[in-house]
mmCIF file of C-alpha atoms in Angstrom:
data_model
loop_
_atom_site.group_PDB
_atom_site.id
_atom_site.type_symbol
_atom_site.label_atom_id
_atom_site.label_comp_id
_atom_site.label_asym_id
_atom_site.label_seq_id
_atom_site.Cartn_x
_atom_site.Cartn_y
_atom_site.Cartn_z
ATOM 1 C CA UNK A 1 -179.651 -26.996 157.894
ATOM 2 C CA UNK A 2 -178.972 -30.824 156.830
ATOM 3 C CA UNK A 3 -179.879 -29.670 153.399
ATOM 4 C CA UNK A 4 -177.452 -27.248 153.176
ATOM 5 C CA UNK A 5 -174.500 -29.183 153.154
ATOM 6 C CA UNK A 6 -173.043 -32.446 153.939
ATOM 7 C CA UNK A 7 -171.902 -32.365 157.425
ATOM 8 C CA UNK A 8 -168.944 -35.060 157.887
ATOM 9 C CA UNK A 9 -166.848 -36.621 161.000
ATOM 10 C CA UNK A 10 -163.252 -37.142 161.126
ATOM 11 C CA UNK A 11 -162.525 -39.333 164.188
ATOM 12 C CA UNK A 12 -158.586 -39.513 165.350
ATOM 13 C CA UNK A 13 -156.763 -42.087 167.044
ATOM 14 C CA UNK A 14 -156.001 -41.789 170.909
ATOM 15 C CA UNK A 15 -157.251 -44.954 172.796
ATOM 16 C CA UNK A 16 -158.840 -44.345 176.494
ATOM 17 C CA UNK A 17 -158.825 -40.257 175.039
ATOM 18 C CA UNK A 18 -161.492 -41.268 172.317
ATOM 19 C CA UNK A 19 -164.073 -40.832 175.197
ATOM 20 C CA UNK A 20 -163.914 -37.450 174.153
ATOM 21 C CA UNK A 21 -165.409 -38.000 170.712
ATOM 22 C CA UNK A 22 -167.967 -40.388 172.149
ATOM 23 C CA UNK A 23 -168.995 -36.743 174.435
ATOM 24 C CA UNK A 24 -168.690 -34.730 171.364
ATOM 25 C CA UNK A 25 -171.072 -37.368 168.823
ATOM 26 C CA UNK A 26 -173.364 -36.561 172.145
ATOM 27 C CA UNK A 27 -174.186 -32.936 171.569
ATOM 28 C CA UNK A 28 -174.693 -33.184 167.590
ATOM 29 C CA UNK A 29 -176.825 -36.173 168.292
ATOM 30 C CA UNK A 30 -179.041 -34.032 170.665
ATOM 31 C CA UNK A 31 -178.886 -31.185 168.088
ATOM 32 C CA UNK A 32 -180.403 -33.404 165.487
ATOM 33 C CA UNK A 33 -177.034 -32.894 163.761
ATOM 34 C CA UNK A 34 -176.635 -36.249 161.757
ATOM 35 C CA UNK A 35 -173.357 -36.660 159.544
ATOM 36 C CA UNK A 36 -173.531 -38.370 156.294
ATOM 37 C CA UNK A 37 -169.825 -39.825 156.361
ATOM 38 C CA UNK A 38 -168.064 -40.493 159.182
ATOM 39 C CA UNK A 39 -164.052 -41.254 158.666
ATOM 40 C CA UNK A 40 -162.139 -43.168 161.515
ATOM 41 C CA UNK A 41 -158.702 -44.282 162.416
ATOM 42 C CA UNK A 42 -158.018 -46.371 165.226
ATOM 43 C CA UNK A 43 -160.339 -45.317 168.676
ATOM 44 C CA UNK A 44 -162.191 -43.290 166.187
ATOM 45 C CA UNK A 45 -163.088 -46.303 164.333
ATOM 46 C CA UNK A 46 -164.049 -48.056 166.837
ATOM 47 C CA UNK A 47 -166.825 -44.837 167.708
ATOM 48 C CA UNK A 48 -167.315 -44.594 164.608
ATOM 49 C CA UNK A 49 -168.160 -48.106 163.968
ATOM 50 C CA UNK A 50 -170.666 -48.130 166.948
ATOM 51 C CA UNK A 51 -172.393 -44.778 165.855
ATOM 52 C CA UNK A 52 -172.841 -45.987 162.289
ATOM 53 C CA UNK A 53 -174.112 -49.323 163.197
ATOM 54 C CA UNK A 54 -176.504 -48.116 165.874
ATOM 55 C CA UNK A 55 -180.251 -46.851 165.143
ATOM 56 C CA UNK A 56 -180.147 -43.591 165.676
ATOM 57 C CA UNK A 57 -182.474 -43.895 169.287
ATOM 58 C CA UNK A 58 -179.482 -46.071 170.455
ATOM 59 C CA UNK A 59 -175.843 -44.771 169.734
ATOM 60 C CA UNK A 60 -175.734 -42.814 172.626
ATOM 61 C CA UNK A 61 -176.790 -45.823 175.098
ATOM 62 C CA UNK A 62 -174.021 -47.937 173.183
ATOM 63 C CA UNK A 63 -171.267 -45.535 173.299
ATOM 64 C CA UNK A 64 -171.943 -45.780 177.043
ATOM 65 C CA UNK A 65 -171.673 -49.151 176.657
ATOM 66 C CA UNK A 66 -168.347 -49.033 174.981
ATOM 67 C CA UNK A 67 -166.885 -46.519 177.461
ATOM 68 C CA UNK A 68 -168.965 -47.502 180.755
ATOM 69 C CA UNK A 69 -168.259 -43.663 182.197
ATOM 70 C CA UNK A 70 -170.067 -44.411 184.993
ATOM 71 C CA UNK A 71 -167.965 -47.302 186.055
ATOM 72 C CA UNK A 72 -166.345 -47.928 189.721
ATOM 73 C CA UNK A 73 -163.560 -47.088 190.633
ATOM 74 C CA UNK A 74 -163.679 -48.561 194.220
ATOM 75 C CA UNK A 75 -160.753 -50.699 192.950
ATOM 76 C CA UNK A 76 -158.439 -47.923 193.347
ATOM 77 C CA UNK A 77 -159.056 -46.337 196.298
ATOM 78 C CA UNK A 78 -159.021 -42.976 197.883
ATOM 79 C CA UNK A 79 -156.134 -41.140 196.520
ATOM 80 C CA UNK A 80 -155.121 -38.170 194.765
ATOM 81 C CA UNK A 81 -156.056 -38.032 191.511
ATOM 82 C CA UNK A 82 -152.807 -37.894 190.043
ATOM 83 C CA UNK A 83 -152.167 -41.270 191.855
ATOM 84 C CA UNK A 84 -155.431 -42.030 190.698
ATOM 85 C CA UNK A 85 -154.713 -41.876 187.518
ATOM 86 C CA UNK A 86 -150.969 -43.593 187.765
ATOM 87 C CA UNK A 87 -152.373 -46.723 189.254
ATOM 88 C CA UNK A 88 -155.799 -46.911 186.553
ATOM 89 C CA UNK A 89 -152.450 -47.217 183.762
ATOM 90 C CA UNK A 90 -150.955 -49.573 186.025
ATOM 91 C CA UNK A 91 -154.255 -51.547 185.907
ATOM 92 C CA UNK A 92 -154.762 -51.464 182.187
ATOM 93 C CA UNK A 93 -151.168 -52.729 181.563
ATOM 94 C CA UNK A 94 -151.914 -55.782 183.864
ATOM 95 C CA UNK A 95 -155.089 -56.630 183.273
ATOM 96 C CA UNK A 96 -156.045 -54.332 179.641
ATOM 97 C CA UNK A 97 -159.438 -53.465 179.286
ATOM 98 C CA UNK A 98 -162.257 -55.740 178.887
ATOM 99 C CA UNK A 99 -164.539 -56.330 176.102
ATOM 100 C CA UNK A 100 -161.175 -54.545 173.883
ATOM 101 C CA UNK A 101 -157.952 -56.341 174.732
ATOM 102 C CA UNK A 102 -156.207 -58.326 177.264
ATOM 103 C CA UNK A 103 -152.512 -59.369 177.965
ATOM 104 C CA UNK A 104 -151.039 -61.327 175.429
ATOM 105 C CA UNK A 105 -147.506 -62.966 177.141
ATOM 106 C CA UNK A 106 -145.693 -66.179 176.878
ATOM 107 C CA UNK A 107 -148.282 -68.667 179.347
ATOM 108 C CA UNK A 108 -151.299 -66.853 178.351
ATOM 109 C CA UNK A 109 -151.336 -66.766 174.423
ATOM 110 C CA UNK A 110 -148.586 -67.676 172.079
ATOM 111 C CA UNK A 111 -146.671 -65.514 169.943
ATOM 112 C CA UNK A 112 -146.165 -65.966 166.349
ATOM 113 C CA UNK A 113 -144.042 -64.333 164.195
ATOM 114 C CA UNK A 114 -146.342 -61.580 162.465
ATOM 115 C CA UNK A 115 -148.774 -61.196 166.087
ATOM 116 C CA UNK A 116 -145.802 -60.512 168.709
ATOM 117 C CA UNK A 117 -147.458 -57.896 170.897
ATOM 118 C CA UNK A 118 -148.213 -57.094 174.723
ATOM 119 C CA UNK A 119 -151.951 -56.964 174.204
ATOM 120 C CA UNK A 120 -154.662 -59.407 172.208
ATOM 121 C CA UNK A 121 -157.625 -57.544 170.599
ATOM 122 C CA UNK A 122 -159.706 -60.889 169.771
ATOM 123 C CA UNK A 123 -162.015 -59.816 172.087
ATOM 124 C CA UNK A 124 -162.109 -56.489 170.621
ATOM 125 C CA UNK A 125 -164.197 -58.661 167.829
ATOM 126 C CA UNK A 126 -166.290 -60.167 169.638
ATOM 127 C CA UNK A 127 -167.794 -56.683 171.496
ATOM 128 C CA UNK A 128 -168.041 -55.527 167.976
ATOM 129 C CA UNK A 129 -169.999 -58.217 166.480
ATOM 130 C CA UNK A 130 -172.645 -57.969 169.466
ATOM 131 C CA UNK A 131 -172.569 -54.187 169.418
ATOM 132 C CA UNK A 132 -172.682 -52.815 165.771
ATOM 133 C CA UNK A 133 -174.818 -53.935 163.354
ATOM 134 C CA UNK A 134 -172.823 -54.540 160.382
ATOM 135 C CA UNK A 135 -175.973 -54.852 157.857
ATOM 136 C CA UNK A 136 -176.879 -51.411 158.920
ATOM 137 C CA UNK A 137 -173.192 -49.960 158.858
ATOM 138 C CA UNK A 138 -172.324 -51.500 155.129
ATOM 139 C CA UNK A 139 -176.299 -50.267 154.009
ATOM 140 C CA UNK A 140 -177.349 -47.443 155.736
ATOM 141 C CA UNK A 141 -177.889 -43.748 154.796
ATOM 142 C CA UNK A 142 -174.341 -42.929 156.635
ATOM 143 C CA UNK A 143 -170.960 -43.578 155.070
ATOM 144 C CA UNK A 144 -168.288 -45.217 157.368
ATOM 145 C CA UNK A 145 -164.773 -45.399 156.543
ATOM 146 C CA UNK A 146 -162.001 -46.523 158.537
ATOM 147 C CA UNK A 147 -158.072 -46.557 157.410
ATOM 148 C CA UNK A 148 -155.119 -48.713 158.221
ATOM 149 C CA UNK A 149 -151.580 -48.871 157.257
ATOM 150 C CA UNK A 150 -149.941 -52.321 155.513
ATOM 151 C CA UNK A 151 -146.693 -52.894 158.213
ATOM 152 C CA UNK A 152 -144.724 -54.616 155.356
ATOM 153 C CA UNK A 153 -145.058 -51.857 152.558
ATOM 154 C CA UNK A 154 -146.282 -49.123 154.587
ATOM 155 C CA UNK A 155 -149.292 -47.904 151.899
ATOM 156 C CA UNK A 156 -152.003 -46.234 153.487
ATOM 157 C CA UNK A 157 -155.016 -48.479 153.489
ATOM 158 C CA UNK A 158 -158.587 -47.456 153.195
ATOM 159 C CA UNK A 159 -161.613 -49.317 153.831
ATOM 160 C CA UNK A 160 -165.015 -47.276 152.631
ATOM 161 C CA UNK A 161 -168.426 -49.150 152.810
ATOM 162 C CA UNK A 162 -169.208 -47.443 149.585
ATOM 163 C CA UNK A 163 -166.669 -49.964 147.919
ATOM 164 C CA UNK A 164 -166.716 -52.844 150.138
ATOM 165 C CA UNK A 165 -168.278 -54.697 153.037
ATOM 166 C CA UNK A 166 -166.327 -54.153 156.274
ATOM 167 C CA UNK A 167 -166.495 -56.172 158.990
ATOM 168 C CA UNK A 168 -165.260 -56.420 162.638
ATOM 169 C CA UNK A 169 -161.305 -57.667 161.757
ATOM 170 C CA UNK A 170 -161.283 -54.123 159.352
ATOM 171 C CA UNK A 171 -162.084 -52.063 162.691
ATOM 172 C CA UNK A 172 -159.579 -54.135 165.235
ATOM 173 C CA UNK A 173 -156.712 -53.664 162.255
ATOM 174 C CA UNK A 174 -157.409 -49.774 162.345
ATOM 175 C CA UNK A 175 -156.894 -49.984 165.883
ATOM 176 C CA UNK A 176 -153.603 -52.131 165.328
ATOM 177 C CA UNK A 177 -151.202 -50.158 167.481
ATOM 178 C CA UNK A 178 -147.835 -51.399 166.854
ATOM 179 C CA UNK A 179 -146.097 -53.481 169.760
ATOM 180 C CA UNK A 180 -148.702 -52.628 172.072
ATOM 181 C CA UNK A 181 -151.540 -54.461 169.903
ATOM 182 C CA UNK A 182 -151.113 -57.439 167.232
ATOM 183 C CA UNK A 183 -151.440 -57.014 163.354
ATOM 184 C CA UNK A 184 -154.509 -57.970 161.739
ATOM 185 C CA UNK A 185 -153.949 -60.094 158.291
ATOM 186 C CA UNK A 186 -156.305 -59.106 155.685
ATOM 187 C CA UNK A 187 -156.080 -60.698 151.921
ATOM 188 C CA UNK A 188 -152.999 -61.738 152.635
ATOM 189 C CA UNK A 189 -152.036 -58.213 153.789
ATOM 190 C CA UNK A 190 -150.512 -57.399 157.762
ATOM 191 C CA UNK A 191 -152.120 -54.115 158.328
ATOM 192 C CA UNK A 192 -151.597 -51.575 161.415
ATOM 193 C CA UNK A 193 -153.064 -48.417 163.226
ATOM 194 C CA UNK A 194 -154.257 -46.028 160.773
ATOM 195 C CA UNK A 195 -152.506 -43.343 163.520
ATOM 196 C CA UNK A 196 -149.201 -44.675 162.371
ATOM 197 C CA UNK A 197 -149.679 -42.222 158.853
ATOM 198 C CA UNK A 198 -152.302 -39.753 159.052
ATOM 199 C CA UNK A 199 -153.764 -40.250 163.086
ATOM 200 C CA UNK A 200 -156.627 -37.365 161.920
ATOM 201 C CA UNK A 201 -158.001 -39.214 158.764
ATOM 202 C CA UNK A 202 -158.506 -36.147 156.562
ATOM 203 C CA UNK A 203 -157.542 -37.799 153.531
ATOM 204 C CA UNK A 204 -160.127 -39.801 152.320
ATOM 205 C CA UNK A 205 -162.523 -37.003 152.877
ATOM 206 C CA UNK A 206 -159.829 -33.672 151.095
ATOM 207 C CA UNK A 207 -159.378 -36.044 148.269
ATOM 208 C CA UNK A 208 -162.780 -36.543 147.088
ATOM 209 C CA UNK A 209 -164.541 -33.862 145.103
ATOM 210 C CA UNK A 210 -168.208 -33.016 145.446
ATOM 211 C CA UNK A 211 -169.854 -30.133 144.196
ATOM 212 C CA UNK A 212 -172.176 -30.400 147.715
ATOM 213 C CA UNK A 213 -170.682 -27.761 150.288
ATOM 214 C CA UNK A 214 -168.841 -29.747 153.148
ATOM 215 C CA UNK A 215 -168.653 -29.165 157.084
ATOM 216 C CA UNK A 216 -165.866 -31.131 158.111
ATOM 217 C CA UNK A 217 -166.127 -31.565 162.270
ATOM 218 C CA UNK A 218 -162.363 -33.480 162.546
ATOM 219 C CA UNK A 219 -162.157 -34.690 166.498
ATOM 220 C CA UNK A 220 -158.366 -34.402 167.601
ATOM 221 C CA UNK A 221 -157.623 -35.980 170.656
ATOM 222 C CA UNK A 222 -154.082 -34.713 170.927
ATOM 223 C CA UNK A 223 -153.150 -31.252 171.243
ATOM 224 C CA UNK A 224 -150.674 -29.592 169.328
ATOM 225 C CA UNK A 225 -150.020 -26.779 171.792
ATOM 226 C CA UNK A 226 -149.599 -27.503 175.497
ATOM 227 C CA UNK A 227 -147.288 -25.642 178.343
ATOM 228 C CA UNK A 228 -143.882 -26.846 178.521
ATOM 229 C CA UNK A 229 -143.401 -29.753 180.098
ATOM 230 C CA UNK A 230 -142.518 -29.291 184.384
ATOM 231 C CA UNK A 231 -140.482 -33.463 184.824
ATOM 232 C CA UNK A 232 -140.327 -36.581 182.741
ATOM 233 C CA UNK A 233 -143.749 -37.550 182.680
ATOM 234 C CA UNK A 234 -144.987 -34.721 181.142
ATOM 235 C CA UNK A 235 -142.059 -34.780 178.735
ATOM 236 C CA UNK A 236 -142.773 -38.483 177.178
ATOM 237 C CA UNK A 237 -146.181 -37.311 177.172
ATOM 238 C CA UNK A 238 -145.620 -34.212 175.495
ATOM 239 C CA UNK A 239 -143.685 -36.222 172.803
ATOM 240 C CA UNK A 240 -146.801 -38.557 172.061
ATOM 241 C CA UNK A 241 -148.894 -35.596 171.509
ATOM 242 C CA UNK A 242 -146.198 -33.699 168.825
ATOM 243 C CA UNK A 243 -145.459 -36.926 167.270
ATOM 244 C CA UNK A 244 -149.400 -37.050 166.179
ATOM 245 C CA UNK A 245 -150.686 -33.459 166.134
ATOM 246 C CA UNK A 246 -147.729 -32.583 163.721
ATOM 247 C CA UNK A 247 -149.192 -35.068 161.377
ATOM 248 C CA UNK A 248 -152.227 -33.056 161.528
ATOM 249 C CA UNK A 249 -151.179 -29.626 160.856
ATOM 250 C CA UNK A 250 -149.186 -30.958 158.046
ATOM 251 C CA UNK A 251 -151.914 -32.498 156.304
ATOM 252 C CA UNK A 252 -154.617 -29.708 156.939
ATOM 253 C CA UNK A 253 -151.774 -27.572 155.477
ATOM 254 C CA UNK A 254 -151.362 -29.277 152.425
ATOM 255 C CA UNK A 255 -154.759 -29.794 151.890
ATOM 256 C CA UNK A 256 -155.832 -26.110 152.227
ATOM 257 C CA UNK A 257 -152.882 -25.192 150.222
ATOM 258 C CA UNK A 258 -154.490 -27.683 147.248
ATOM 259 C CA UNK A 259 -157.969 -26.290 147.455
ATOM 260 C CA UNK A 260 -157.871 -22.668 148.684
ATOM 261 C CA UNK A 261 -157.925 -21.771 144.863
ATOM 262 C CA UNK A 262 -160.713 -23.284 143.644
ATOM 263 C CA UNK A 263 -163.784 -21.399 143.293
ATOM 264 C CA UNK A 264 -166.107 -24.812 142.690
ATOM 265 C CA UNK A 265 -165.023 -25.721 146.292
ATOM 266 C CA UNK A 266 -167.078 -24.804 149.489
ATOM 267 C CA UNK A 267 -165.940 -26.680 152.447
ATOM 268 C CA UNK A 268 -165.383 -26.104 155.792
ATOM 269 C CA UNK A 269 -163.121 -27.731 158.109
ATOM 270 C CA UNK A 270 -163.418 -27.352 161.944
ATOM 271 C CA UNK A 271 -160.379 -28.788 163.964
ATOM 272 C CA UNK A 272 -162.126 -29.446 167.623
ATOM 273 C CA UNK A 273 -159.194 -30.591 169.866
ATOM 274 C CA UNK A 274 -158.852 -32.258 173.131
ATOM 275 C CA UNK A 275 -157.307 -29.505 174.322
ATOM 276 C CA UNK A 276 -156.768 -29.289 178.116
ATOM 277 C CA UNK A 277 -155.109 -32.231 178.730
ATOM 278 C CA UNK A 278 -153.299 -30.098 182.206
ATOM 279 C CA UNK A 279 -155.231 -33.278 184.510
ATOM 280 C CA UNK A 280 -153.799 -35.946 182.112
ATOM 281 C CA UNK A 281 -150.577 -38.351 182.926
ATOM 282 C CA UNK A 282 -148.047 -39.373 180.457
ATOM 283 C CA UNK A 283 -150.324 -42.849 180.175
ATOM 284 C CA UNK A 284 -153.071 -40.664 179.574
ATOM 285 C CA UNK A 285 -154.170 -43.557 176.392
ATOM 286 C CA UNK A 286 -154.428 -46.009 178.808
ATOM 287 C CA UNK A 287 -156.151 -44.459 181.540
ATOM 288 C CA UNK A 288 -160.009 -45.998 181.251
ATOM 289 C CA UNK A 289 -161.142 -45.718 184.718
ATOM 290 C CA UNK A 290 -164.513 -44.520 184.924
ATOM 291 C CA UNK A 291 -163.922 -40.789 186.759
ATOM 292 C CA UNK A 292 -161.342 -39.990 183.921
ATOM 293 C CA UNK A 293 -163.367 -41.411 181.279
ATOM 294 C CA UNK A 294 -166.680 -39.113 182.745
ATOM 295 C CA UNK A 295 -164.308 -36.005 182.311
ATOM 296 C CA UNK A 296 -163.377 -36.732 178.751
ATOM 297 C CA UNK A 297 -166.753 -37.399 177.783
ATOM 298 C CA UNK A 298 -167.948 -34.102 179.318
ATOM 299 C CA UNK A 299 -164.647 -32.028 177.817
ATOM 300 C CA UNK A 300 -165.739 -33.256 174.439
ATOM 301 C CA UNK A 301 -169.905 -32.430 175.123
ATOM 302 C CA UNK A 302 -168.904 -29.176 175.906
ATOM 303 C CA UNK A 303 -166.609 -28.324 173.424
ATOM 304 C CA UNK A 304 -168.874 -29.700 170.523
ATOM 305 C CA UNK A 305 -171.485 -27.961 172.012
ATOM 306 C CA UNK A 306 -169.838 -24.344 171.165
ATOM 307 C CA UNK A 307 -168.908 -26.052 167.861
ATOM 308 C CA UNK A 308 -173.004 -26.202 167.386
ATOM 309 C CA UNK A 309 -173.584 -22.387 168.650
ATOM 310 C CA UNK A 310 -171.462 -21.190 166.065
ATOM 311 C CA UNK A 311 -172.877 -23.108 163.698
ATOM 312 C CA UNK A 312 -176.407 -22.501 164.638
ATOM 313 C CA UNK A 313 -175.656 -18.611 164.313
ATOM 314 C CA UNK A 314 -174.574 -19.224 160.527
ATOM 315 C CA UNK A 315 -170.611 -18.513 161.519
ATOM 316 C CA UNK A 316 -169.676 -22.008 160.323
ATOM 317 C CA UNK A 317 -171.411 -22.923 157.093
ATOM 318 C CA UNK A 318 -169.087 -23.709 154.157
ATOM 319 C CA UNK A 319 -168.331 -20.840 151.693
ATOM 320 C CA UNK A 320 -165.188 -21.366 149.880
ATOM 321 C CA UNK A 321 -162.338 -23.333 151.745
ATOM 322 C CA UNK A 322 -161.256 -22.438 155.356
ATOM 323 C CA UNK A 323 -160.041 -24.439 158.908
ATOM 324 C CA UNK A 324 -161.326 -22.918 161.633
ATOM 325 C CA UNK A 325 -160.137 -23.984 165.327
ATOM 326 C CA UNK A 326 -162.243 -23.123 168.304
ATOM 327 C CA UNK A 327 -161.566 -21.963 171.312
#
């Protein structure tokens, strides 16, 4: 089947959500299902990152790492799991999450004028330098790219190991979430989420040509569709999800619109979304304890794994250009 066609993972943004994709990389990785490219903005960069620079007998042991979805949540208490969830967001805007970023306010780290932000992501650096190994990421047989966006000119910014060596500051600055996490200056440039223009990083991957027939898997981690929202919570939640998934049915649109018509083109794009958010909280992106973090991981096993049914029963091979969105 891997000689078929070039299978290739689009990774979106989403923070403590991106457990998801770490649960979906989980069932093609028991499949045998290796992709050749993998595209990231943001959390998926960060996955990303760790998959590429793994050996492949590892990456699932160090996206555990990463997400620890077995971690304790004694901290919280018994309570319902709404509550549950309320006081984990509570946590992570006190204390942030370890080994990614921590509270950056006046008598803890100083503010300049290009880094003011609540959170640091310095050590965000440091758990990628001891986690992903960068020789194998800039050299192996799988292409990793991750995109960013400059905050002064606001240019999409691409960084593709076919063209250059990235490093652990080209991750944390695709992970840059305005106000809540600092810039990252790179050649002189202050550069930003990749989320912030295209938070599913389908451009890199519709603009290139190939004559080799493409399966595009492209992880989503916020749903377009979801039931009207019932107070206020679910309303400022609700408007974090359209504010993203609109930028992905726009640019799926456009990009089906530029290559429906051409015969030389067989690709196949599969939008797998996080779906059923109905347990989630309006904080849902920070939300890392480890009971919430187990379901994600599991939502997005699942899921891929009806993704690799349908694949495995021919319905999904490329032939000409279509999006197809699973159940």
């Amino acid at each position: 089947m891997a000689d078929e066609f070039d299978l290739v993972l689009a990774m979106s943004g989403g923070n403590a959500l991106g457990a998801f994709q770490a649960g979906a990389y989980q069932a093609l990785h028991e499949h045998d299902l290796m992709p050749r490219w993998i595209v990231g903005a943001s959390i998926g960069a960060i996955n990303g990152a760790i998959i590429v620079g793994s050996d492949a007998g590892s990456r699932i042991d160090a996206l555990r790492t990463l997400w620890r979805p077995d971690g304790d949540d004694a901290a919280l208490g018994p309570m319902l799991d709404t509550s549950r969830r309320a006081a984990a967001v509570a946590w992570t805007l006190i204390a942030g999450r370890p080994g990614m970023f921590g509270a950056s306010l006046p008598g803890f780290r100083s503010w300049d004028e290009h880094r003011i932000s609540l959170f640091e992501t310095d050590q965000l650096v440091t758990t990628l330098d001891r986690m992903v190994d960068f020789d194998r990421l800039n050299a192996g047989s799988c292409r990793f790219t991750a995109t960013a966006v400059d905050l002064a000119t606001g240019d999409d910014v691409v960084f593709d190991t076919r063209d250059m060596r990235i490093n652990a500051q080209h991750i944390r600055a695709s992970a840059a979430l305005p106000v809540t996490f600092p810039p990252v200056e790179i050649d002189g440039r202050w550069l930003v989420d990749g989320g912030m223009s295209a938070n599913l990083p389908l451009d890199p991957i519709m603009a290139e040509r190939t004559s080799r027939p493409r399966l595009v898997l492209a992880i989503d981690l916020l749903p377009l569709q979801q039931d009207l929202p019932r107070d206020m919570g679910e309303a400022a939640g609700r408007m974090q999800d359209l504010i993203f998934a609109a930028q992905s049915r726009r640019t799926i649109s456009r990009w089906q619109a530029v290559h429906e018509s051409d015969p030389d083109i067989d690709l196949t794009l599969v939008r797998l979304v996080y779906a059923d958010q109905s347990d989630e909280i309006a904080g849902k992106a920070l939300d890392f304890s480890g009971q919430t973090i187990a379901r994600r991981w599991d939502a997005g096993y699942r899921s891929m794994l009806r993704v690799v049914e349908r694949l495995e029963a021919g319905d999904l091979r490329p032939k000409g250009v279509r999006v197809v969105e699973p159940d």
